[in-house]
Amino acid sequence: AEMDVDTIWHNGEYVDWEDATTHVLTHGLHYGTGVFEGVRAYDTEEGTAVFRWEEHLDRFYESTKPYDMEIPYTREEITEATMEVIRRNDLDSAYVRPIAYYGYNSLGVSPGDCPTDVAIAAWPWGAYLGDDALENGIKAMVSSWRKHSSSQIPTNAKTTGLYVNSLLAGEEARRNGYKEAIVLNKEGNVAEGPGENIFLVRDGELFTPGLSESILDGITRNTVIELARERGYTVHDNVSISRGELNTADELFFTGSAAEVTPIRQVDNVEIGNGSRGPITEELQTAFFDLVERRTDDHEEWFTYV
Ligand code: PMP
């Protein structure tokens, strides 16, 4: 199925959607050796604005480091290409997907002389888990799959190969009638969702697994921590959360560039709180959308206008 976009940037050129292809012997296709970002641009009063672009760009380059991969374009070039892709496709709001991957040279596991290919696409994308999810929350299933330990693969690098685990967990959840999975780490503590970080509210305070719990250092996670602290909440962002604490939470929610702030109303067979979006979740979700759609003028430094 063709997306409603005309132009994709690929290795320095703007190409038509149908020409943005790669060879079947691409290293990244065989071994999962790509790094990518998922970024949102919002339709604001002052025009289309990419949210926290600089932080996404930081993570994009940082993700290459364990793989000794060199993105052969500067930050300025990647930025210009991204803004231009949004402009050329006439998008008011968009989900933006920059990806860098080992391309084709020879097909050993060692990338050898494989080039680093880079592409940037953007397309319209609504609520990741559905509009209803934002308002009423979702049912999540604790996955039988554990997340890779950060001692097995760098979980703080946003690497394509990692998402095989996300697919296993997410599809298992959906096969069982749930919208999304919650994935425990190798120690059995709560890590994150397949593509989201997770927050717990208890007695008016917020808790989210620390960076050493084998999670991605989410930019939405960081945003919500800041928004919550600015509103006077205590946020514990360097803790371990046991599985049982999910059941006794007053509120739970996911965060992510795609998922934004999505309430979780049920975990396995247990209703969370009163089984709907909790009040602190709602307050922070409202703060988040007011921020990204620029109904407030705080954190102007987080916006790059297209
Ligand atoms: N964890 C994982 C595994 C993810 O894929 C994502 C989405 N990038 C997140 C957390 C949330 O990160 P962010 O808020 O930066 O999108």
mmCIF file of N, CA, C and O in Angstrom, residues 23 36 80 87 130 132 165 212 262:
data_model
loop_
_atom_site.group_PDB
_atom_site.id
_atom_site.type_symbol
_atom_site.label_atom_id
_atom_site.label_comp_id
_atom_site.label_asym_id
_atom_site.label_seq_id
_atom_site.Cartn_x
_atom_site.Cartn_y
_atom_site.Cartn_z
ATOM 1 N N HIS A 23 18.854 -2.686 -2.052
ATOM 2 C CA HIS A 23 19.176 -4.020 -2.552
ATOM 3 C C HIS A 23 18.799 -5.114 -1.550
ATOM 4 O O HIS A 23 18.887 -4.896 -0.344
ATOM 5 N N PHE A 36 17.591 4.168 14.030
ATOM 6 C CA PHE A 36 16.554 5.051 13.498
ATOM 7 C C PHE A 36 15.963 5.930 14.580
ATOM 8 O O PHE A 36 16.251 5.781 15.765
ATOM 9 N N GLU A 80 18.225 19.773 7.421
ATOM 10 C CA GLU A 80 17.668 20.413 6.222
ATOM 11 C C GLU A 80 16.842 19.405 5.415
ATOM 12 O O GLU A 80 15.746 19.711 4.946
ATOM 13 N N ARG A 87 8.222 19.690 4.025
ATOM 14 C CA ARG A 87 7.695 20.738 3.139
ATOM 15 C C ARG A 87 7.241 20.151 1.797
ATOM 16 O O ARG A 87 6.145 20.428 1.318
ATOM 17 N N GLY A 130 -4.490 4.610 18.810
ATOM 18 C CA GLY A 130 -5.884 4.970 18.534
ATOM 19 C C GLY A 130 -6.353 6.160 19.371
ATOM 20 O O GLY A 130 -5.859 6.390 20.475
ATOM 21 N N ASP A 132 -9.214 6.596 20.795
ATOM 22 C CA ASP A 132 -9.903 6.111 21.984
ATOM 23 C C ASP A 132 -8.896 5.823 23.105
ATOM 24 O O ASP A 132 -9.180 6.055 24.285
ATOM 25 N N ASN A 165 12.128 -8.136 19.194
ATOM 26 C CA ASN A 165 11.594 -8.369 20.541
ATOM 27 C C ASN A 165 10.287 -7.592 20.743
ATOM 28 O O ASN A 165 9.309 -8.112 21.297
ATOM 29 N N SER A 212 19.137 2.241 33.948
ATOM 30 C CA SER A 212 19.866 0.965 34.046
ATOM 31 C C SER A 212 18.924 -0.239 34.013
ATOM 32 O O SER A 212 19.361 -1.384 34.178
ATOM 33 N N THR A 262 -0.262 7.888 26.673
ATOM 34 C CA THR A 262 -1.401 6.973 26.570
ATOM 35 C C THR A 262 -1.668 6.289 27.909
ATOM 36 O O THR A 262 -0.817 5.567 28.418
#
